[in-house]
Tab-separated table of C-alpha atoms and ligand atoms in Angstrom:
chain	number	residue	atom	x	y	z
C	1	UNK	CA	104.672	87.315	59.506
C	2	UNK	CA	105.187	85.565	62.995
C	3	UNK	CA	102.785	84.324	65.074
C	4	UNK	CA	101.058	85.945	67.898
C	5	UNK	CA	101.732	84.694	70.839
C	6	UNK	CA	99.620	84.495	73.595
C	7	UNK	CA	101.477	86.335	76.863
C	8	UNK	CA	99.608	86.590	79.912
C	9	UNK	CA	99.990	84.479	82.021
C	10	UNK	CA	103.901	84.057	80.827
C	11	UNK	CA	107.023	84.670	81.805
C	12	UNK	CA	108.160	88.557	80.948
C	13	UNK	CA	111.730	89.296	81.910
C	14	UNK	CA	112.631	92.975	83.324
C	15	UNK	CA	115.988	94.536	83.438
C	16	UNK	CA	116.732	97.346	85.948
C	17	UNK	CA	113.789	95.404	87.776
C	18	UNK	CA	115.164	97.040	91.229
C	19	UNK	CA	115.093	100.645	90.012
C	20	UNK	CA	112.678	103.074	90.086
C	21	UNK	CA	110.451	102.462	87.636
C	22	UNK	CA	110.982	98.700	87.111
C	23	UNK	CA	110.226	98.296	90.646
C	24	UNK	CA	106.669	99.577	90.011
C	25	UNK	CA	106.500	97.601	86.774
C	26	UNK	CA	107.650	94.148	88.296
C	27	UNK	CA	104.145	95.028	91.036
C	28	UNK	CA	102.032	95.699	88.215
C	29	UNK	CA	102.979	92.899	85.886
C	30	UNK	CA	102.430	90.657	88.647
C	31	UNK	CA	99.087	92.277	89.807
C	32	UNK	CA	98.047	91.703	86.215
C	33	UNK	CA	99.025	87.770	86.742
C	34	UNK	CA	102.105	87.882	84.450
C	35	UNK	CA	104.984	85.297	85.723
C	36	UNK	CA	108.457	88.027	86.047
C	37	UNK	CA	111.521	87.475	86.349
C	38	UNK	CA	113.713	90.601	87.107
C	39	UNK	CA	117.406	90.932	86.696
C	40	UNK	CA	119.115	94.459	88.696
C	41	UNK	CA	122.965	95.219	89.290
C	42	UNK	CA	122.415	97.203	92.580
C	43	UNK	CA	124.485	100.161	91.451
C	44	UNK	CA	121.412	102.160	91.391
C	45	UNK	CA	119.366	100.409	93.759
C	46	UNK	CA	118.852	97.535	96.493
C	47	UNK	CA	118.019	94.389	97.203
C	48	UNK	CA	115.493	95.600	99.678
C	49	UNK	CA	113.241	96.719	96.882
C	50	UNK	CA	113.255	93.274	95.563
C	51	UNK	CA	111.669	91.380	98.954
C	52	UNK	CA	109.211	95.033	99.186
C	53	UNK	CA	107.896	94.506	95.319
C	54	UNK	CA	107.164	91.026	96.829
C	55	UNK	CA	105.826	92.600	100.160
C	56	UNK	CA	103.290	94.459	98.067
C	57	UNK	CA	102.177	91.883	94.979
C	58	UNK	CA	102.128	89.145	97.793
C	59	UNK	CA	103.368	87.319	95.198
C	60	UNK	CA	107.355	85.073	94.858
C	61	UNK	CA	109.360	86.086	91.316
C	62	UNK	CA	112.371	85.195	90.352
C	63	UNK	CA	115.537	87.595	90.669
C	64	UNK	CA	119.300	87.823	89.539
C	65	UNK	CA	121.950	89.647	90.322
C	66	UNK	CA	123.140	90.607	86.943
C	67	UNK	CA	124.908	93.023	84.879
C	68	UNK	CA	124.004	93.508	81.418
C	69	UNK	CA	127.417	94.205	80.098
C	70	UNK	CA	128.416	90.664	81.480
C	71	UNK	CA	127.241	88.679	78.246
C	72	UNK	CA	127.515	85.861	79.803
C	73	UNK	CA	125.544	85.895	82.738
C	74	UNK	CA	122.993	87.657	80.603
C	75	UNK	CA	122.705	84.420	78.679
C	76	UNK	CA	122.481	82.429	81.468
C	77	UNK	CA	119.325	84.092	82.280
C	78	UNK	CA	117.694	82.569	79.508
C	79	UNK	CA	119.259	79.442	79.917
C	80	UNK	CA	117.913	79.505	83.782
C	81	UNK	CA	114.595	80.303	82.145
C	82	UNK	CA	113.797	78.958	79.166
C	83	UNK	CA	110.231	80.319	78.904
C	84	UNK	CA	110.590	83.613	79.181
C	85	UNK	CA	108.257	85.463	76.335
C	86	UNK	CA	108.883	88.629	76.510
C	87	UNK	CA	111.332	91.430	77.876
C	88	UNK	CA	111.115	94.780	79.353
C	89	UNK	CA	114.338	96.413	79.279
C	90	UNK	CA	115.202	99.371	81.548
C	91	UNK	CA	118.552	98.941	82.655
C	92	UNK	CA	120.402	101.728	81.709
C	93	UNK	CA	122.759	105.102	83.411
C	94	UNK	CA	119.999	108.120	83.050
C	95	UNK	CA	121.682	111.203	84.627
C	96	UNK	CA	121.898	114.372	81.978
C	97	UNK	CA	125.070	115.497	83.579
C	98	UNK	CA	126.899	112.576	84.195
C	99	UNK	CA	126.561	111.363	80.739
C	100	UNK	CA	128.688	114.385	79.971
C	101	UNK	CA	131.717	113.447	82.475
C	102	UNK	CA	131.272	109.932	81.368
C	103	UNK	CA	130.456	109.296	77.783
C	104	UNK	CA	131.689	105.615	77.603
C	105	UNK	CA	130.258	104.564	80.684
C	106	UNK	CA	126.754	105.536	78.929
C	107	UNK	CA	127.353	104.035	75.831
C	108	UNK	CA	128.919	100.566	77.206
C	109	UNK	CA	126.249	100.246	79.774
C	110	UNK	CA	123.331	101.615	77.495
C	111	UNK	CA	124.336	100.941	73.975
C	112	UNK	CA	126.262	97.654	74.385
C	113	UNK	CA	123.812	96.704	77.511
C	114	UNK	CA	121.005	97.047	74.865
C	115	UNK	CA	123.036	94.878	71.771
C	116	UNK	CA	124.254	92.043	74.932
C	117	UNK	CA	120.255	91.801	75.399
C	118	UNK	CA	119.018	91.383	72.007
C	119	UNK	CA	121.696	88.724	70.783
C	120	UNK	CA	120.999	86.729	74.041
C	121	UNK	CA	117.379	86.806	73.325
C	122	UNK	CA	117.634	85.993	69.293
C	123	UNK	CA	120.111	82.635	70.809
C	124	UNK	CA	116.998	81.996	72.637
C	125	UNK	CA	114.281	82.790	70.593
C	126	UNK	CA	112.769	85.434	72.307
C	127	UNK	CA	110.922	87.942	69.946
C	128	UNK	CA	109.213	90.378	72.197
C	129	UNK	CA	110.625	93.586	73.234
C	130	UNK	CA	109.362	97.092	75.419
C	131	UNK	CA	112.238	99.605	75.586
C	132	UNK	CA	112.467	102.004	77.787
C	133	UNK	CA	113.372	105.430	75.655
C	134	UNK	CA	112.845	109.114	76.508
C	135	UNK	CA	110.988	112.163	75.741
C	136	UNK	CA	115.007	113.539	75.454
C	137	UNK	CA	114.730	112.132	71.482
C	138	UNK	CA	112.346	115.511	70.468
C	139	UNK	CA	114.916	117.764	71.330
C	140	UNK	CA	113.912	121.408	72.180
C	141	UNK	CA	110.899	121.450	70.838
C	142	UNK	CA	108.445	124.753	69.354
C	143	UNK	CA	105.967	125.906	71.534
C	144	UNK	CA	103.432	125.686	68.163
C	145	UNK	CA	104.834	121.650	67.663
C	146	UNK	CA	103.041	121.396	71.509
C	147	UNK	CA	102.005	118.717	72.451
C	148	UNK	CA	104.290	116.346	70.923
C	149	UNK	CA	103.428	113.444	69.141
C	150	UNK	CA	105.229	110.586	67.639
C	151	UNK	CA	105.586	111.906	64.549
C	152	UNK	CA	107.963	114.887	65.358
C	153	UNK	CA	111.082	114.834	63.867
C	154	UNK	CA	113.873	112.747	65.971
C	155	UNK	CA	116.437	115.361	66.555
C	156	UNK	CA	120.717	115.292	67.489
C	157	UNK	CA	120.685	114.702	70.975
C	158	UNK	CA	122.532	117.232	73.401
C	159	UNK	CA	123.350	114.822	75.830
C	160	UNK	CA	125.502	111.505	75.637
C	161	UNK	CA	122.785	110.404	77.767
C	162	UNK	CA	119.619	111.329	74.949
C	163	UNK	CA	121.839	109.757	72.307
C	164	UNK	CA	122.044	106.594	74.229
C	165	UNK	CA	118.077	106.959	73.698
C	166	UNK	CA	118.497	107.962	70.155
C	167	UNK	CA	120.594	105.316	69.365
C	168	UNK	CA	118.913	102.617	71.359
C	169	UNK	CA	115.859	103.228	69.206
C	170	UNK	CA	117.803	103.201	66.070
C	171	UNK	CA	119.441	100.054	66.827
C	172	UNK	CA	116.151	97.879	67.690
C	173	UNK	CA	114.253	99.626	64.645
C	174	UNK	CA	116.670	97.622	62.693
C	175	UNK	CA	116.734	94.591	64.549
C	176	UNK	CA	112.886	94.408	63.918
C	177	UNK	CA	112.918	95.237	60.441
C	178	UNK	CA	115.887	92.274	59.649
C	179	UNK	CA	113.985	89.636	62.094
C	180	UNK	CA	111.082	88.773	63.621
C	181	UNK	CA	111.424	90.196	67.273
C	182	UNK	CA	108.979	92.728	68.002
C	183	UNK	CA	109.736	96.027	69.434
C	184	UNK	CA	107.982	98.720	71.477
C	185	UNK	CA	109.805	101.597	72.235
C	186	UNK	CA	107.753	103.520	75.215
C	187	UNK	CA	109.282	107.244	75.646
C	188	UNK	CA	108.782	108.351	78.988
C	189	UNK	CA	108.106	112.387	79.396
C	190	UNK	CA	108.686	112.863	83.581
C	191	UNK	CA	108.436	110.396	85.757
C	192	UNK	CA	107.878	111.076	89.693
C	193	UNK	CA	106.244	109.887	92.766
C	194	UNK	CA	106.113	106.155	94.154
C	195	UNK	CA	104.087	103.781	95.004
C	196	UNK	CA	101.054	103.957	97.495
C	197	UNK	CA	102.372	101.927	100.503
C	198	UNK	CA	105.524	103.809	100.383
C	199	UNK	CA	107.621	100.330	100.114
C	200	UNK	CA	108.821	101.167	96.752
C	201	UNK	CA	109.953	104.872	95.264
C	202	UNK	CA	113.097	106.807	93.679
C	203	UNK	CA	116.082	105.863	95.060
C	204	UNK	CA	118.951	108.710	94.343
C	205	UNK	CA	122.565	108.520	94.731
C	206	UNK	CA	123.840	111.295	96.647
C	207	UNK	CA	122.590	114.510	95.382
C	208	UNK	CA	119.842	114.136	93.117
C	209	UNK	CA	119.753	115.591	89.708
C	210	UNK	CA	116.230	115.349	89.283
C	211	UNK	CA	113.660	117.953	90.378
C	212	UNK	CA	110.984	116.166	92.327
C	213	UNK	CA	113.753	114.302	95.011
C	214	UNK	CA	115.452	117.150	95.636
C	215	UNK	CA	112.053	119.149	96.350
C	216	UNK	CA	111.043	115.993	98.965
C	217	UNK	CA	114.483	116.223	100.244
C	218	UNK	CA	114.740	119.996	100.647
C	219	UNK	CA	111.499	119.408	102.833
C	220	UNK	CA	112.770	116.821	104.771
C	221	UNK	CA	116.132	119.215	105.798
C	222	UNK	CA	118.628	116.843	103.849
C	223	UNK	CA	118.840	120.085	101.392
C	224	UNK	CA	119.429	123.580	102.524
C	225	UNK	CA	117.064	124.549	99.533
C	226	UNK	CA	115.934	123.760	95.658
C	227	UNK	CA	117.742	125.868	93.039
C	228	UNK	CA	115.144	126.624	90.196
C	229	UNK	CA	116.756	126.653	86.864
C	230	UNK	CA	116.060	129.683	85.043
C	231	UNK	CA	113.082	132.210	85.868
C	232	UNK	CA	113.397	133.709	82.403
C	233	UNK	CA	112.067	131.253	80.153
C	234	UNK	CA	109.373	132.207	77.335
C	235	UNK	CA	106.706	130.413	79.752
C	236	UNK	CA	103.884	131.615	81.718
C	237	UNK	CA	105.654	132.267	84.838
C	238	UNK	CA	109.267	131.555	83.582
C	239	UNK	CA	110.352	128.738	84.613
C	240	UNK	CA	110.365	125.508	82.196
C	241	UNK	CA	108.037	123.077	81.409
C	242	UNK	CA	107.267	119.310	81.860
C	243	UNK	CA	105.124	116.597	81.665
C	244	UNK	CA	105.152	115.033	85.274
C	245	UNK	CA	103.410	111.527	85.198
C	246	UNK	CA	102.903	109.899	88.323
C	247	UNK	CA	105.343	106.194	88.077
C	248	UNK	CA	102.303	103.953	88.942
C	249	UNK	CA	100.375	104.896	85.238
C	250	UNK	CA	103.411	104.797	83.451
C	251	UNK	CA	105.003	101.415	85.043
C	252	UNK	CA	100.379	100.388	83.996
C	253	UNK	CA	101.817	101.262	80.218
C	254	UNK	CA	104.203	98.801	80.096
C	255	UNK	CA	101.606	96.210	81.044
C	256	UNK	CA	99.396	97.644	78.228
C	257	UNK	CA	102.591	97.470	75.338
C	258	UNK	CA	103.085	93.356	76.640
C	259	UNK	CA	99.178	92.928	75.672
C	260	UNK	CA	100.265	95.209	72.327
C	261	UNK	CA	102.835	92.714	71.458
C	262	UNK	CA	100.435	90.082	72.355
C	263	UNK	CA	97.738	91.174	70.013
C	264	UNK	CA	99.615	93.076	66.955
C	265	UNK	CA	101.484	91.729	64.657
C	266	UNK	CA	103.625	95.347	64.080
C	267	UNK	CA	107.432	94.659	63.524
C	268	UNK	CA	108.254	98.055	65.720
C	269	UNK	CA	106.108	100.905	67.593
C	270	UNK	CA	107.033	103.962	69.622
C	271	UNK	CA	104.672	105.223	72.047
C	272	UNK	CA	104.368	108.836	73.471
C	273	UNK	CA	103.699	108.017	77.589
C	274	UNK	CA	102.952	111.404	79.505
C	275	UNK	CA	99.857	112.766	80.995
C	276	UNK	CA	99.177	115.488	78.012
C	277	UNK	CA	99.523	118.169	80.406
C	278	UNK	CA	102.169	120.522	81.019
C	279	UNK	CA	103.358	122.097	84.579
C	280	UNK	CA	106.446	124.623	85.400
C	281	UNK	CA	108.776	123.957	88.162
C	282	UNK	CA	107.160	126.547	90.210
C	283	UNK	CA	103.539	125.210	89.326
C	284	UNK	CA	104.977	122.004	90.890
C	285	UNK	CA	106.581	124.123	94.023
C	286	UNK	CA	103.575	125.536	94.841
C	287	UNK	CA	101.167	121.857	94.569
C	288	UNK	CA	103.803	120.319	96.550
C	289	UNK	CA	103.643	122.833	99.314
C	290	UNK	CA	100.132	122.393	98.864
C	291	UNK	CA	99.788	118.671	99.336
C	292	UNK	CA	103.040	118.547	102.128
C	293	UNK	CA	101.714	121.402	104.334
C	294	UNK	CA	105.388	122.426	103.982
C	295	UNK	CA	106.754	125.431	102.506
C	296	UNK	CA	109.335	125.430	100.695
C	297	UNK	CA	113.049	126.908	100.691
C	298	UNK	CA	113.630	128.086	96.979
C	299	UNK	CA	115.686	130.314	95.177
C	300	UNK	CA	116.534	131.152	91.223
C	301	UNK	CA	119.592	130.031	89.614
C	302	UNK	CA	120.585	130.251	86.402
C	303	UNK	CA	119.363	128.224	83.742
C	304	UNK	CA	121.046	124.672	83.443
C	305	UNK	CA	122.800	123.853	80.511
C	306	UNK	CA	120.992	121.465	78.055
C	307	UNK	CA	117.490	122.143	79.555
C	308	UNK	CA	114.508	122.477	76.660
C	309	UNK	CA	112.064	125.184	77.125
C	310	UNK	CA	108.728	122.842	77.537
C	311	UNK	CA	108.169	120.035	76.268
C	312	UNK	CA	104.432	117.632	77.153
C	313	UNK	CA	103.444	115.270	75.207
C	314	UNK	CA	100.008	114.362	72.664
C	315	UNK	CA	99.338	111.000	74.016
C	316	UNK	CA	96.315	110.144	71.596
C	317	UNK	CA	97.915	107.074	70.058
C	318	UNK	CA	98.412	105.396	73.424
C	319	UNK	CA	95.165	105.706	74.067
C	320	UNK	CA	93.576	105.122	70.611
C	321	UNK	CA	96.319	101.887	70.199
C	322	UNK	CA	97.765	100.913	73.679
C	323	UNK	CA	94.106	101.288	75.282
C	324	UNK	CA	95.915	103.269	77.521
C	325	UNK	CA	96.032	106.979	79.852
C	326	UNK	CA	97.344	108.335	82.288
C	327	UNK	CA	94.815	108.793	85.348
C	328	UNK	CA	96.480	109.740	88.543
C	329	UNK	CA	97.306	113.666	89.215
C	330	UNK	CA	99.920	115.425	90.053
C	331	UNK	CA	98.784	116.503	93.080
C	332	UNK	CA	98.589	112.849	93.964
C	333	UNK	CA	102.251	112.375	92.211
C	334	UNK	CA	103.826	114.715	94.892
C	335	UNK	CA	101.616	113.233	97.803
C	336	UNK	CA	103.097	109.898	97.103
C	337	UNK	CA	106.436	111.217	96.721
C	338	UNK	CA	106.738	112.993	99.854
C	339	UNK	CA	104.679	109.983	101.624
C	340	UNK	CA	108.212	108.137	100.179
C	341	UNK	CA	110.392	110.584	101.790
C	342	UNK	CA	108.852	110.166	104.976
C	343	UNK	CA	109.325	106.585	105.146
C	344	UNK	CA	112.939	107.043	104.132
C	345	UNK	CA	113.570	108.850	106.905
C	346	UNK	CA	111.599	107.112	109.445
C	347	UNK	CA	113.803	103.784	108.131
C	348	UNK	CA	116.845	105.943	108.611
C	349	UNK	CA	115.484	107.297	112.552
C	350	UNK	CA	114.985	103.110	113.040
C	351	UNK	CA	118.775	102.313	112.007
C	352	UNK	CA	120.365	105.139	114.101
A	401	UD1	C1	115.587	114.892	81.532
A	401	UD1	C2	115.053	114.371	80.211
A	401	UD1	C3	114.356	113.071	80.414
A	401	UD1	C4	115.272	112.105	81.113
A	401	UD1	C5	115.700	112.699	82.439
A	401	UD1	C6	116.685	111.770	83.092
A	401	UD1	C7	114.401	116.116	78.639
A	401	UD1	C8	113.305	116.995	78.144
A	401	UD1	N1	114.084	115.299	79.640
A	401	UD1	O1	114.510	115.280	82.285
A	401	UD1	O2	113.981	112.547	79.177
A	401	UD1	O3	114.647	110.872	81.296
A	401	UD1	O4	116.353	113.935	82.203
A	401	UD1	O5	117.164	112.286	84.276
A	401	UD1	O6	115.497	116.150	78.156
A	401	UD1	N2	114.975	121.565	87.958
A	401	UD1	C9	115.238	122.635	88.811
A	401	UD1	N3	116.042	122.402	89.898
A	401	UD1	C10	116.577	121.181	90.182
A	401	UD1	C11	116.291	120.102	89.310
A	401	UD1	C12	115.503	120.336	88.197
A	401	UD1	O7	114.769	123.744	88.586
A	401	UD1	O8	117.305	121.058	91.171
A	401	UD1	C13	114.105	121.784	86.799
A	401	UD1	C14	114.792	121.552	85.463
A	401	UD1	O9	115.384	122.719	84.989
A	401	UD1	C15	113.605	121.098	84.605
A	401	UD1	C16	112.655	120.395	85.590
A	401	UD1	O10	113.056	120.852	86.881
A	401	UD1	O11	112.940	122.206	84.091
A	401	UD1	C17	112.760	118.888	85.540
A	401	UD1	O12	114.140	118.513	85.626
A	401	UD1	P1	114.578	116.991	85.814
A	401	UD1	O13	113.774	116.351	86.897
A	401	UD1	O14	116.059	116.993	85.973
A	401	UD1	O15	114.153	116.286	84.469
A	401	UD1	P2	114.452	116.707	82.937
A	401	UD1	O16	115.727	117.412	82.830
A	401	UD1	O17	113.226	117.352	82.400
């Protein structure tokens, strides 16, 4: 059995540590007085979320421009910084659809990304791992297997994307169980809104797939109107359903699986993180109008290919393990998020 190490106060390093939800975990790692150092590419973000994590922690951290794929450079990261403890990986494509178009893309940058990580932290000795997986590894799920917990069957994934996920897990579940790195796998349900001051948030590139940007853009007048997939779903007011948790208590979850791998000795442990509730898009039409003051422009589509029904998750062994809930709502979510829009555009008035 290894020893436990003793992390806080040490250096954690995050991947994707520009994006959306690194971003917020890069503020609360350093609000909880870990040391970070965060590597990013840019494709999906920008260096101006780098100097506003710092803006809002008040706090320096290291950052690199780095690609995962570039094994190399990767390496050099822990060459740079030779006490890094831990990692927190998130870098990775995560668009349903695009996965589809692009298969190799997913698996070079998610699969390999993943494998370029873990050999450049055995050649250092680093043995502590979160991974960021996904909610996508239940598949479509039975109402009566509601909520989800950890122990539901893994099922074939119907995106490129999910199997990425699938496969990600699969991968470090053996690296654990032939070593002695440690691995947390943390599987997000939905993740929305941004951060308080409104310096950090989701980012899209060009249209977004997601639900929640295109609602806050369809406010703003950068969208004619939403499209809500399906209105015929076996649901309560059919349209499907989600588990919407708000980015600042999930990005707090990561914080709680680094004090996990600081205080259990467990080779490998996945973690449900969602609120335990589910909503329906038009549940989370009609508390965004509600917190905005704006109504909406909506119409139904069809459904979209590869959607589940509903899907929320049981997240009992978070809390009874991790120490860990979520606590914010999702009226606050949607607040946040639209708060987020609102700067966007005001930076966009102040560069025209
Ligand atoms: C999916 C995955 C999730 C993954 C995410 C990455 C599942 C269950 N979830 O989330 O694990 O991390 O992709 O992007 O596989 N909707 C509309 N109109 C829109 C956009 C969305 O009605 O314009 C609806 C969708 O049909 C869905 C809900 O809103 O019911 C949420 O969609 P989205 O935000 O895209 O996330 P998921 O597809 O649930």
């Amino acid at each position: 059995m290894q020893p436990v190490f003793n992390l806080r106060n040490m250096k954690i390093l995050v991947t994707g540590g520009a994006g959306f939800i690194g971003s917020h975990t890069v503020v609360e790692l350093q609000q909880a007085g870990y040391d970070v150092v965060a590597i990013d590419n840019f494709e999906n973000s920008s260096p101006q979320v780098v100097d506003n994590i710092k803006k809002i922690s008040g706090k320096p951290f290291d950052f690199i421009k780095v690609d995962i794929r570039e094994k190399h450079a990767l390496n050099d990261v822990f060459v740079t910084h030779p006490d890094i403890k831990a990692v927190i990986h998130f870098a990775a494509y995560k668009a349903v659809g695009e996965s589809v178009e692009k298969p190799l893309a997913y698996y070079e940058n998610n699969v390999g990304g993943t494998l370029n990580l873990v050999e450049a932290m055995q050649a250092h000795g680093v043995q502590n791992l979160v991974f960021s997986s996904s909610c996508t590894v239940y598949g479509d799920v039975k109402a009566d297997a509601l909520p989800i917990t950890e122990n539901s069957p893994i099922v074939k994934a119907n995106s490129p994307y999910g199997n990425t996920k699938k496969i990600g897990e699969e991968l470090l579940f053996d690296v654990a169980k032939s070593s002695t790195t440690k691995i947390v796998a943390l599987r997000y349900f939905n993740p929305i809104g941004a951060h308080d001051s409104a310096l950090i948030g989701e980012l899209p590139n060009g249209v977004p797939n997601n639900l929640i940007p295109f609602v806050t853009q369809t406010a703003i007048g950068m969208r004619e109107k939403l499209t809500i997939f399906g209105n015929d779903y076996p649901t309560r007011d059919g349209s499907c359903i989600r588990d919407y948790i708000h980015v600042v208590d999930l990005a707090k979850a990561h914080v709680k699986a680094i004090e996990f791998l600081n205080t259990h000795t467990d080779q490998y442990a996945v973690f449900n993180i969602g609120t335990g509730n589910g909503n329906t898009v038009l549940e989370v039409v009609a508390a965004f109008e509600k917190v905005s003051g704006k109504k909406l422009n909506y119409a139904f589509g069809p459904r979209r290919e590869g959607d589940v029904v509903q899907i929320f998750a049981s997240c009992d062994k978070a809390a009874n393990i991790l120490g860990w809930k979520a606590e914010r709502t999702l009226d606050n979510a949607l607040e946040t998020a639209w708060k987020w829009e609102l700067h966007l555009q005001a930076l966009k008035g102040a560069n025209q």
